[in-house]
Coordinates of C-alpha atoms in Angstrom, one line a residue:
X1 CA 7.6 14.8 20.5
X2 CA 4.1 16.5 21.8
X3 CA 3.3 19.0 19.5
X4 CA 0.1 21.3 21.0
X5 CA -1.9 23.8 18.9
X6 CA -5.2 25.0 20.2
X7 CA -5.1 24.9 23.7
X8 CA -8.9 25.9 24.3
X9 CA -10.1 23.8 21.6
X10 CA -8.3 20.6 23.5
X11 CA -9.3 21.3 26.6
X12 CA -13.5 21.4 25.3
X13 CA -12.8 18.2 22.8
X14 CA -10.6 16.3 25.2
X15 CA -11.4 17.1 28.6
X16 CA -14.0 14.4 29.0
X17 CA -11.9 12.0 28.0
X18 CA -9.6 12.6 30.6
X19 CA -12.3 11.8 33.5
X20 CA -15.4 9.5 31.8
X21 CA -15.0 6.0 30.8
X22 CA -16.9 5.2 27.8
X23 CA -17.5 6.7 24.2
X24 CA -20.8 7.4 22.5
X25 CA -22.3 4.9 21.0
X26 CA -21.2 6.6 17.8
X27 CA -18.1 6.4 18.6
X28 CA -15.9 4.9 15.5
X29 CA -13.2 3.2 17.6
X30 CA -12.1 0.2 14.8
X31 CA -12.1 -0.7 11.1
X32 CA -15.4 -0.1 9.5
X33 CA -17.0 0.6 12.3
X34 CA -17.2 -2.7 14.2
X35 CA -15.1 -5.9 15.1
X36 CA -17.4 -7.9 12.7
X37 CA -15.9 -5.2 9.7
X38 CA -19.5 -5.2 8.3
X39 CA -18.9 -1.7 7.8
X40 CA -22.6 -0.7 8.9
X41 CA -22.8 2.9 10.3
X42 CA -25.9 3.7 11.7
X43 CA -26.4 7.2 10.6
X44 CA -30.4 7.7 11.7
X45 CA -30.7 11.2 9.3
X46 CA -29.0 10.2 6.4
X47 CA -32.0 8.9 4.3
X48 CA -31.8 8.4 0.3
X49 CA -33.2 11.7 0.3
X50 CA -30.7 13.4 2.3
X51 CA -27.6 11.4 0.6
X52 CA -28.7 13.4 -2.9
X53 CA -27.3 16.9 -1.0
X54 CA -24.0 15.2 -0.1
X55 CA -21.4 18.3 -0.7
X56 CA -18.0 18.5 0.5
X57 CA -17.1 21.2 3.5
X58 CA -14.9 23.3 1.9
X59 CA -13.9 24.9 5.4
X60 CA -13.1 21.8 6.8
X61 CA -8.9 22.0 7.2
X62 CA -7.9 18.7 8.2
X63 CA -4.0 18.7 7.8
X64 CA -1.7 15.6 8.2
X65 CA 1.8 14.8 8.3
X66 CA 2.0 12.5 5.5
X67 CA 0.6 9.4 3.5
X68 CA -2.7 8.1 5.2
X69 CA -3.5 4.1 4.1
X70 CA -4.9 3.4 7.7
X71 CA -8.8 4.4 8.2
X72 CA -9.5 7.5 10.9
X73 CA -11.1 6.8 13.9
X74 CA -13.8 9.0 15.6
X75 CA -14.4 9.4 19.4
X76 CA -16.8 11.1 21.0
X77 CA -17.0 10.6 24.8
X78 CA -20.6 9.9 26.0
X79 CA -22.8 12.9 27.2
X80 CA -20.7 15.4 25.1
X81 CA -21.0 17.1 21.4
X82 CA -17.5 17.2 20.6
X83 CA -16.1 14.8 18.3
X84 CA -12.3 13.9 17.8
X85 CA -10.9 12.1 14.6
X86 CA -7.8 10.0 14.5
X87 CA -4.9 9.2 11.8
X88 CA -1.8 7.2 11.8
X89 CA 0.6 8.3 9.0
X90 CA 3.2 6.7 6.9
X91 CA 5.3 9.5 8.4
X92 CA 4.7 7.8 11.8
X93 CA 2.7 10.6 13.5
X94 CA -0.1 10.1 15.0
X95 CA -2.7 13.1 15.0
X96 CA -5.8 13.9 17.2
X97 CA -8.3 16.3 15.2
X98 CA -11.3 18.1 16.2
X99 CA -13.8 16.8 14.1
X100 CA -16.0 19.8 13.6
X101 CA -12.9 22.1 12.1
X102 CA -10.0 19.7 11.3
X103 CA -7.7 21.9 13.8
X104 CA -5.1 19.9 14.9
X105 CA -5.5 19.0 19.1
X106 CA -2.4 16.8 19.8
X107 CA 0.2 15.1 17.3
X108 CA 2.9 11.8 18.5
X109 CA 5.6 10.8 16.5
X110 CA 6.6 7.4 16.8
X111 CA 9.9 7.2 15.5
X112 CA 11.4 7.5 12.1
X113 CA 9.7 5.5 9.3
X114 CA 11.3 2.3 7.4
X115 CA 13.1 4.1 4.2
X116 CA 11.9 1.4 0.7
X117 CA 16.0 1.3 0.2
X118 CA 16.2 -0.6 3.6
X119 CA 13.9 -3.4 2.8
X120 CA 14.2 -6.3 -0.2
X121 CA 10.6 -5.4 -1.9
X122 CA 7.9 -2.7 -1.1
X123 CA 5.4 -0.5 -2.6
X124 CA 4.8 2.3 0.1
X125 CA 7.7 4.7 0.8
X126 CA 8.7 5.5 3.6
X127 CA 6.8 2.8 5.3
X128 CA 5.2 3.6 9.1
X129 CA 1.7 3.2 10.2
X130 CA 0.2 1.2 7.5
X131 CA -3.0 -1.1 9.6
X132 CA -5.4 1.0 10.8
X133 CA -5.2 1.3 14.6
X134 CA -8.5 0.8 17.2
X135 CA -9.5 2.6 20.2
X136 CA -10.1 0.8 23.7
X137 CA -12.9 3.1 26.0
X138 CA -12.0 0.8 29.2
X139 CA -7.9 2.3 29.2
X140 CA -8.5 5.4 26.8
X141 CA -5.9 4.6 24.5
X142 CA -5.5 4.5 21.1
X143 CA -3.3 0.8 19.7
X144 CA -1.3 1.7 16.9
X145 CA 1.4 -0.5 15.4
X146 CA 4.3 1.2 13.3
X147 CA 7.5 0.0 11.6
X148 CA 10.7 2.2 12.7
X149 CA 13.3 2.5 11.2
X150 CA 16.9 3.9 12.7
X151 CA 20.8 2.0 13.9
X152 CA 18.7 -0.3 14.7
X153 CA 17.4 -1.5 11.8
X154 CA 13.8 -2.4 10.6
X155 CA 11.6 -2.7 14.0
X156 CA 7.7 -3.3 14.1
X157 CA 6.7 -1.5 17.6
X158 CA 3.5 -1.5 18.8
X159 CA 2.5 1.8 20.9
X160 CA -0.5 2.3 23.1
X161 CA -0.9 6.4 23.0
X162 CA -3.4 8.3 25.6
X163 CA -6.4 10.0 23.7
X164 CA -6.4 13.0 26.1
X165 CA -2.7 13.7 24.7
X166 CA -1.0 11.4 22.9
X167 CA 1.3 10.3 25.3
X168 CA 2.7 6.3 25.7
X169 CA 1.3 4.2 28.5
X170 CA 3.6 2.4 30.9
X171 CA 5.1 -0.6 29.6
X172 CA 4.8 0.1 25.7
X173 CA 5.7 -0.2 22.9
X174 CA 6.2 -3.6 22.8
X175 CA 8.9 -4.2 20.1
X176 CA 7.4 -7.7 18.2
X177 CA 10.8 -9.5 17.5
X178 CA 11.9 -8.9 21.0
X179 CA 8.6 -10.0 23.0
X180 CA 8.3 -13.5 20.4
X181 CA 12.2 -13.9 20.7
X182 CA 11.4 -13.9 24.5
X183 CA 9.3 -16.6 23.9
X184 CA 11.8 -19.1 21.4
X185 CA 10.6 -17.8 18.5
X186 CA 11.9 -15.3 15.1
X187 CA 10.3 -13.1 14.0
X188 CA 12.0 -11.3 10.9
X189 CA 10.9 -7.6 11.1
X190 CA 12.4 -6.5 7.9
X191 CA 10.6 -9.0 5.7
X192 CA 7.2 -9.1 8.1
X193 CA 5.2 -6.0 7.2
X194 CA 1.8 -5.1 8.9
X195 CA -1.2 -3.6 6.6
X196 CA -4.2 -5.5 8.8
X197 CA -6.8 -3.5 10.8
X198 CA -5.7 -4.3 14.4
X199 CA -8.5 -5.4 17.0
X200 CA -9.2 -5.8 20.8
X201 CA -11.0 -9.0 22.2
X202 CA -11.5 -9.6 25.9
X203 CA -8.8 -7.0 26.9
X204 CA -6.1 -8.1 24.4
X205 CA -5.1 -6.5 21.8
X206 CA -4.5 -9.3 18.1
X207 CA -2.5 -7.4 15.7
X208 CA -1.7 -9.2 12.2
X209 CA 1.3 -9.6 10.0
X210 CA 2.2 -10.5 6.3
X211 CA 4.8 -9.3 4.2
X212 CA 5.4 -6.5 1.5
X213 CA 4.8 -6.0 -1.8
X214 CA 6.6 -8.8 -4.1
X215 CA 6.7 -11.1 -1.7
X216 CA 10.1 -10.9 -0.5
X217 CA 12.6 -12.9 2.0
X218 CA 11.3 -15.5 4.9
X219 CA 8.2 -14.1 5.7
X220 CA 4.7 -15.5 7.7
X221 CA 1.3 -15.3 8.3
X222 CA 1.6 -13.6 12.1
X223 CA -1.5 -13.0 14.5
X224 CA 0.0 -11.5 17.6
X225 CA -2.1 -11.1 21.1
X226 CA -1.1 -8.5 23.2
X227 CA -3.1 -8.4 26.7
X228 CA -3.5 -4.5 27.6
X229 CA -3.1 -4.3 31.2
X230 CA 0.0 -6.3 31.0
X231 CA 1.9 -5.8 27.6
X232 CA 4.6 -8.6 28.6
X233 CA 2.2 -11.3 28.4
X234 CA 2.5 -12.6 24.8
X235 CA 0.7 -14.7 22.7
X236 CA 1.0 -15.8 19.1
X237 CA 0.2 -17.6 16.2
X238 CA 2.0 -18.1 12.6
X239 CA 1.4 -20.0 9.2
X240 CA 3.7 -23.0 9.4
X241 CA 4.8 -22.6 5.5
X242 CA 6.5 -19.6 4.4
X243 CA 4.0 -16.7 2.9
X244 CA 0.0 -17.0 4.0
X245 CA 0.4 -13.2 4.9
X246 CA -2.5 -12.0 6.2
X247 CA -2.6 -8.6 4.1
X248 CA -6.4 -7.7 3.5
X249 CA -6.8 -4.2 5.3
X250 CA -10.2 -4.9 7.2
X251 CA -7.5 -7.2 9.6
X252 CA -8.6 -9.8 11.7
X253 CA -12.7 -10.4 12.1
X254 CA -14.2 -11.4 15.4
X255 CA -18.0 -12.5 16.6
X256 CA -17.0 -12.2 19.7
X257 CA -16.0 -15.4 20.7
X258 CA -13.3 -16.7 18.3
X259 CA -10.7 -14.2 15.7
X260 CA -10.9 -14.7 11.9
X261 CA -8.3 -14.4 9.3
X262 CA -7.8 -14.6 5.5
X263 CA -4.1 -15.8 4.3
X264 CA -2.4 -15.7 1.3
X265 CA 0.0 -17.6 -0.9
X266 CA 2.4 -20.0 0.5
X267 CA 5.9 -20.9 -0.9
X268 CA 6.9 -24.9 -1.4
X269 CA 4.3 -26.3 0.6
X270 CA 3.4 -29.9 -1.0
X271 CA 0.4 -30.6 1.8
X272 CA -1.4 -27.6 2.8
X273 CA 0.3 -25.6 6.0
X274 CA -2.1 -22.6 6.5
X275 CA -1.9 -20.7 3.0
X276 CA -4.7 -19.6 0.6
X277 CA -7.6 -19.9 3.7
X278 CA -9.8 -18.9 6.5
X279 CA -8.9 -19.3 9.9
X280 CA -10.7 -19.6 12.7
X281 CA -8.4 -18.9 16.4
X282 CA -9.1 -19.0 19.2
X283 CA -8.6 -16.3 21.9
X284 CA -5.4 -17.8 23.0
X285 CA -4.3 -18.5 19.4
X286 CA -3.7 -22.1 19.9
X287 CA -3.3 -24.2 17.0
X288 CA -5.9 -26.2 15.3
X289 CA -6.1 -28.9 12.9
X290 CA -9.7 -29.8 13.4
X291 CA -11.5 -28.8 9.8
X292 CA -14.2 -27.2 11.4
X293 CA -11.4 -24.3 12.0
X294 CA -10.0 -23.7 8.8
X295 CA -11.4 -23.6 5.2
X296 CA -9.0 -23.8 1.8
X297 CA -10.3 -24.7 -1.7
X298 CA -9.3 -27.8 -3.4
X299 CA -6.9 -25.8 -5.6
X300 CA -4.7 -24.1 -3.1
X301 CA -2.3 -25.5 -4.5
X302 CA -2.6 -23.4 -8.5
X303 CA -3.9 -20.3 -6.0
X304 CA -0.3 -20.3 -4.7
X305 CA 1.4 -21.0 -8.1
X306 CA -0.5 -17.6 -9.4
X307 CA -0.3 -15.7 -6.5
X308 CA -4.3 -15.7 -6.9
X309 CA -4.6 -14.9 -2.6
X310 CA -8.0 -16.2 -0.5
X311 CA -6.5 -13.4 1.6
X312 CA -6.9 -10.3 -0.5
X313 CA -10.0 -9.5 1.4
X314 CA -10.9 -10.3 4.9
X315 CA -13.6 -12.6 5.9
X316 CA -17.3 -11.0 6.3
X317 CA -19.8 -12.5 8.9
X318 CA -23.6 -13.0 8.0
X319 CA -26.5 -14.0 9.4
X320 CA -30.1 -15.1 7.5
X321 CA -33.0 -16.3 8.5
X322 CA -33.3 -19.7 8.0
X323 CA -36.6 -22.4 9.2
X324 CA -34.4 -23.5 12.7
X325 CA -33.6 -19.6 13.3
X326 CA -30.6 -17.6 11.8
X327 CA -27.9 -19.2 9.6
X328 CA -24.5 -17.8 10.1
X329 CA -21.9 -17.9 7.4
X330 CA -18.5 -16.7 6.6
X331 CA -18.0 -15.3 2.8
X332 CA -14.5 -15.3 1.9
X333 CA -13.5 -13.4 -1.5
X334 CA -10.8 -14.2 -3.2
X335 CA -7.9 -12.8 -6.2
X336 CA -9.7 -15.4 -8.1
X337 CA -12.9 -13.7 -8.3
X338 CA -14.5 -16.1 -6.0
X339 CA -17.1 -15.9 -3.6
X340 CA -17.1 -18.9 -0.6
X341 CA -19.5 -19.1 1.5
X342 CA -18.8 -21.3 4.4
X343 CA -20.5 -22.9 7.6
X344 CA -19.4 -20.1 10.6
X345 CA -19.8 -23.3 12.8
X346 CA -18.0 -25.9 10.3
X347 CA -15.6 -23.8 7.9
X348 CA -15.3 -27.5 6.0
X349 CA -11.3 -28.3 5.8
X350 CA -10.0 -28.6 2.2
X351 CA -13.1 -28.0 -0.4
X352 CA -15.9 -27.5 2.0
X353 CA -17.4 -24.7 1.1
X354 CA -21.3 -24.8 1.3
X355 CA -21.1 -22.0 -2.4
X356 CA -18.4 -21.1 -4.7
X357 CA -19.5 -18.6 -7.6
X358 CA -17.1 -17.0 -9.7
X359 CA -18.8 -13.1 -8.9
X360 CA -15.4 -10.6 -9.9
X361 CA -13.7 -10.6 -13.5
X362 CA -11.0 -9.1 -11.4
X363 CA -9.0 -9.7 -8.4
X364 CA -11.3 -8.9 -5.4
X365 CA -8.4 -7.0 -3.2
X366 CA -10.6 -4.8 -0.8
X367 CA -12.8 -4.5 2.4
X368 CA -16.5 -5.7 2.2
X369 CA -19.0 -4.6 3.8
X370 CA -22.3 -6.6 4.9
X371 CA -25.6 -5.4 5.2
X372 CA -29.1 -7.3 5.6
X373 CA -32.3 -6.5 3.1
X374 CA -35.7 -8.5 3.4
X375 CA -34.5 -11.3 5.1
X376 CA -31.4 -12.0 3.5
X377 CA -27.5 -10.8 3.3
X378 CA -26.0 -8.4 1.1
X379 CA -22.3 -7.9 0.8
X380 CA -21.0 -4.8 -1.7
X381 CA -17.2 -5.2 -2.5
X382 CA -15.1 -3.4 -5.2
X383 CA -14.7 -5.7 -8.1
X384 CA -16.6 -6.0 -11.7
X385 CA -18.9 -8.1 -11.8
X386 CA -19.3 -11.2 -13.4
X387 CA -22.4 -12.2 -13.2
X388 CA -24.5 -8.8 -13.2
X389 CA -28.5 -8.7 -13.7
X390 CA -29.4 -7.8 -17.4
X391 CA -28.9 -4.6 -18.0
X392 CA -27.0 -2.8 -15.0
X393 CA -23.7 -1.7 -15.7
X394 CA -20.4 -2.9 -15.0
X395 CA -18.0 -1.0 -13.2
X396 CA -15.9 -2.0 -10.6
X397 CA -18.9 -2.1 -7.2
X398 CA -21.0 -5.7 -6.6
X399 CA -23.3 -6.4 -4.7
X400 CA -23.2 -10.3 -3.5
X401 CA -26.9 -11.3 -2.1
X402 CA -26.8 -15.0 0.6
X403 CA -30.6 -16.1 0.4
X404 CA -32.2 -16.9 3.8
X405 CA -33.0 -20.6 3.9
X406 CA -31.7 -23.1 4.7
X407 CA -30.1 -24.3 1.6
X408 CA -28.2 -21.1 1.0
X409 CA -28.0 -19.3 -2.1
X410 CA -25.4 -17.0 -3.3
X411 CA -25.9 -14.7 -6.3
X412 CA -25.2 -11.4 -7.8
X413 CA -28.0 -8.4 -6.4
X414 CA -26.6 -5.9 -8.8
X415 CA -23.9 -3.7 -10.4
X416 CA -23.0 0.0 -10.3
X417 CA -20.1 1.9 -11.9
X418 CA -17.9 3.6 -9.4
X419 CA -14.2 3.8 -11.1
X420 CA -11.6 3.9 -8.7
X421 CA -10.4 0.7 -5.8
X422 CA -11.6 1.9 -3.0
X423 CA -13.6 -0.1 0.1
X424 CA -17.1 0.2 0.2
X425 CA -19.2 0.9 3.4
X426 CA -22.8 1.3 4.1
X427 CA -24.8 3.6 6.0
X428 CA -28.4 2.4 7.3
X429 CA -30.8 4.6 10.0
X430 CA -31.1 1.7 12.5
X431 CA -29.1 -1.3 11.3
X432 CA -31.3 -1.9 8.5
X433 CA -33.7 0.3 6.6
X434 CA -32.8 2.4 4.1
X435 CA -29.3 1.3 3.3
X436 CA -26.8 3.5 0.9
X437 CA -23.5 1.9 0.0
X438 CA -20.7 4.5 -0.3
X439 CA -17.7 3.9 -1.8
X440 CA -14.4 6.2 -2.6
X441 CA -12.9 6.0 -6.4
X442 CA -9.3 5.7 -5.1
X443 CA -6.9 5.8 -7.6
X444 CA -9.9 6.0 -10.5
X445 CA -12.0 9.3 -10.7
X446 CA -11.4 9.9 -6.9
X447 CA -14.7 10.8 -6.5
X448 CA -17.3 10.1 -3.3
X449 CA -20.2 8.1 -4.7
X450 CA -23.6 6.2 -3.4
X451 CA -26.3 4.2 -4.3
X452 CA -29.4 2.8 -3.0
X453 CA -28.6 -0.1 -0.9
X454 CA -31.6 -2.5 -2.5
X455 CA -31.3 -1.6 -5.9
X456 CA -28.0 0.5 -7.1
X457 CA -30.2 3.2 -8.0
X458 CA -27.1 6.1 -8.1
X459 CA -27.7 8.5 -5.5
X460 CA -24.8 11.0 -5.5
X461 CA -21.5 11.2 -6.7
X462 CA -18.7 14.3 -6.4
X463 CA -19.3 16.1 -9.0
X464 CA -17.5 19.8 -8.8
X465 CA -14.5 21.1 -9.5
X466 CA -13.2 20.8 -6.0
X467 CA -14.7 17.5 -5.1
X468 CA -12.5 15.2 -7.0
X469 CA -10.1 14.3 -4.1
X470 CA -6.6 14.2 -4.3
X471 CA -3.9 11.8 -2.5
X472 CA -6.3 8.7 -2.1
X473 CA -5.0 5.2 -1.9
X474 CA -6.2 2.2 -3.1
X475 CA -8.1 0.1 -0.5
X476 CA -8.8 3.6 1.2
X477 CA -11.9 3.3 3.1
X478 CA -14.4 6.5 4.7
X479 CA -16.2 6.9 7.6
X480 CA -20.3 7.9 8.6
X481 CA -20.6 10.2 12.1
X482 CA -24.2 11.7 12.9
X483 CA -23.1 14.4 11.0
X484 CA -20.4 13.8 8.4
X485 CA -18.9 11.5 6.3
X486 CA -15.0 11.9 6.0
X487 CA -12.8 10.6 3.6
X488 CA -8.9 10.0 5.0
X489 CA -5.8 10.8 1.9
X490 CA -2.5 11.9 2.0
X491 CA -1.8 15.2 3.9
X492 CA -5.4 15.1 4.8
X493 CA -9.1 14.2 5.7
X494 CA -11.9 15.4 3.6
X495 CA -15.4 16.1 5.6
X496 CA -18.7 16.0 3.3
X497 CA -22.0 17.0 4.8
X498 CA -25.4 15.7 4.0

């Protein structure tokens, strides 16, 4: 059901959307800001400077309809001021919000959300919209995927919802057991569960699966494609072994060209069958076995017996300078405090990773997000340190540094206490100077913090009475606009201003 509030206000945010066909640059239409998920907002005023004055907008009244564990999504259509955010719930709903005042413009329920008592395991109750969703300018929708619940029983249905108003497009949702049934194969929707960012390639839409919390029933590793202007045509992809869920929230990672995963443990496998690895697919999701397209270390094997998953975070694309031009890598980070870097062009088969450093006393579980400083690669991702320079502290944000070269070199940059699990991002004023990692301690001190991209230097961190946030989730992520950061939680978004 439609529910409307602000007419006047939808009609100046909205309108453009209903006529123009593409979104300011700006515009904040996937996971961390990009299909790469470097998570690299360019934000060209917020300087070092500027990030000390961070304070929280107290008038901001951003209200949801229950738990948020997807990212929000900002649109702003090109030409225009007006910003609109977006969040999926755990309730299901779906809510357009203008972004300068948090009043509510449009709201979409999908459907009654999977009670915990109807599934074998789980850790999120009730369970809807738990991937964050992506934006497509060329058919202004939003692609959100939810599980329903109902007579029925469990159902993962995939929706694509208008941005002018919330309302479904022809020919969705596509229910995902039913479309993959069509096509000879099962798909269990009560033990599948999707927590992936979901992404758009070449006018398809690649939306990925794993299973829940405890690592119940007959469960896979899914990657389902989607093509927009025709929802019926289907393609898919699955781990041959049970398990290899793909759970990491930052979802599937693209160049452009090819889709990149990270799986998890598999169960009873004797020869390796797609668990504990990085996975390169192609567009059409065809099967490889060629070892260029896959990476797994030599111990998948005690990963999977200690449920120590590759696919905790997803893979990060890179690029140095090296003496034939730029390198480009693939850094996987795994449960067991590993750091891989791999060949993007040869991801090496079983053991052929290029580095492996142990760089996390700690399972590394959330988003990274990549960032370049004088001519080399810097990746920040929540996780003590291991191997921190003399002297820095060690509290749950590090800071991986790939030298340029071309014999690569992978060590630690620095440390920084930030308590709290939480996905880091970084904001930079063109794509590379002055670079501020931001990160949210979810679940810790719930607190906004920052530091100088180069060094660690602390920049700003809540610090009031009203700025310790409440309802955040682990893994939860923020957001940079021009103007704002915003911070997504249960019931609703926070807005700071710098």
């Amino acid at each position: 059901m439609i529910k409307t509030a602000a007419v006047l206000a939808l009609a100046i945010a909205l309108g453009a959307i209903g006529s123009a066909r593409a979104a300011d640059d700006r515009s904040i239409l996937t996971y961390h800001g990009a299909p790469d998920r470097s998570g690299n907002f360019v934000v060209p005023a917020l300087t070092a400077e500027r990030a000390r004055g961070t304070h929280l907008v107290n008038g901001f009244q951003a209200k949801l309809s229950g738990h948020l564990y997807a990212q929000p999504l900002f649109w702003r259509d090109a030409g225009t001021s007006a910003g609109v955010l977006f969040a999926a719930t755990e309730s299901n709903e779906v809510q357009a919000l203008d972004a300068a005042t948090g009043r509510q413009l449009w709201s979409r329920s999908l459907g009654p959300p999977v009670s915990r008592a109807a599934l074998r395991c789980g850790n999120i109750n009730p369970l809807g919209v738990t991937g964050t969703p992506v934006i497509d300018p060329a058919t202004q929708a939003i692609y959100v995927e939810a599980a329903v619940g109902g007579p029925q029983g469990v159902r993962h249905l995939v929706f694509a919802l208008a941005l002018k108003d919330g309302a479904p497009l022809p020919g969705w949702p596509v229910d995902t057991a039913e479309a993959l049934k069509q096509r000879g194969q099962t798909f269990n929707a009560r033990d599948q569960n999707e927590r992936g960012a979901l992404t758009i390639l070449d006018g398809r839409l690649y939306v990925p699966f794993g299973g829940h919390f405890g690592d119940c029933g007959d469960y896979h590793g899914w990657v389902m494609g989607i093509t927009l202007r025709d929802p019926r045509e289907i393609v898919a992809w699955k781990t041959p072994a049970r398990g290899g869920g793909i759970w990491a929230p930052g979802g599937i990672t693209t160049d452009g060209k090819s889709l990149y995963v990270a799986t998890g443990n598999t169960f009873g496998a004797s020869t390796w069958m797609g668990g504990e690895a990085v996975i390169r697919l192609s567009p059409d999701l065809r099967p490889s076995t060629d070892r260029r397209d896959f990476f797994t270390p030599e111990n998948w094997r005690a990963l999977d017996e200690r449920d120590a998953d590759l696919g905790g975070t997803n893979p990060v694309l890179v690029n140095t300078p090296g003496n034939s031009g730029h390198r480009t890598f693939v850094l996987a980070l795994g449960k067991d405090g590993h750091a891989y870097l791999l060949d993007r062009d040869n991801l090496g088969g079983i053991g052929g990773s290029l580095a492996n450093e142990t760089v996390s006393a700690q399972p590394i579980r959330t988003a990274p997000a990549a960032y370049p400083v004088a001519g080399a690669a810097f990746v920040a991702f929540q996780g003590t340190g291991s191997r921190c320079p003399a002297g820095q502290p060690n509290g749950e944000l590090t800071v991986l540094k790939i030298a340029g070269g071309d014999r690569p070199a992978l060590t630690t940059a620095w440390c920084a206490v930030a308590r709290g699990a939480g996905s880091p991002i970084v904001t930079t004023t063109d794509g590379h100077s002055e670079p501020i990692v931001w990160m949210v301690g979810a679940e810790g001190d719930n607190r906004l913090h920052a530091f100088k991209g180069e060094t660690g230097e602390p920049l700003f961190v809540g610090g009031g009475p009203n700025e310790a946030m409440a309802g955040l989730h682990h893994f939860q992520t923020l957001i940079a606009t021009d103007e704002r950061l915003y911070v997504g939680a249960d019931d609703r978004i926070y807005a700071f201003a710098f």
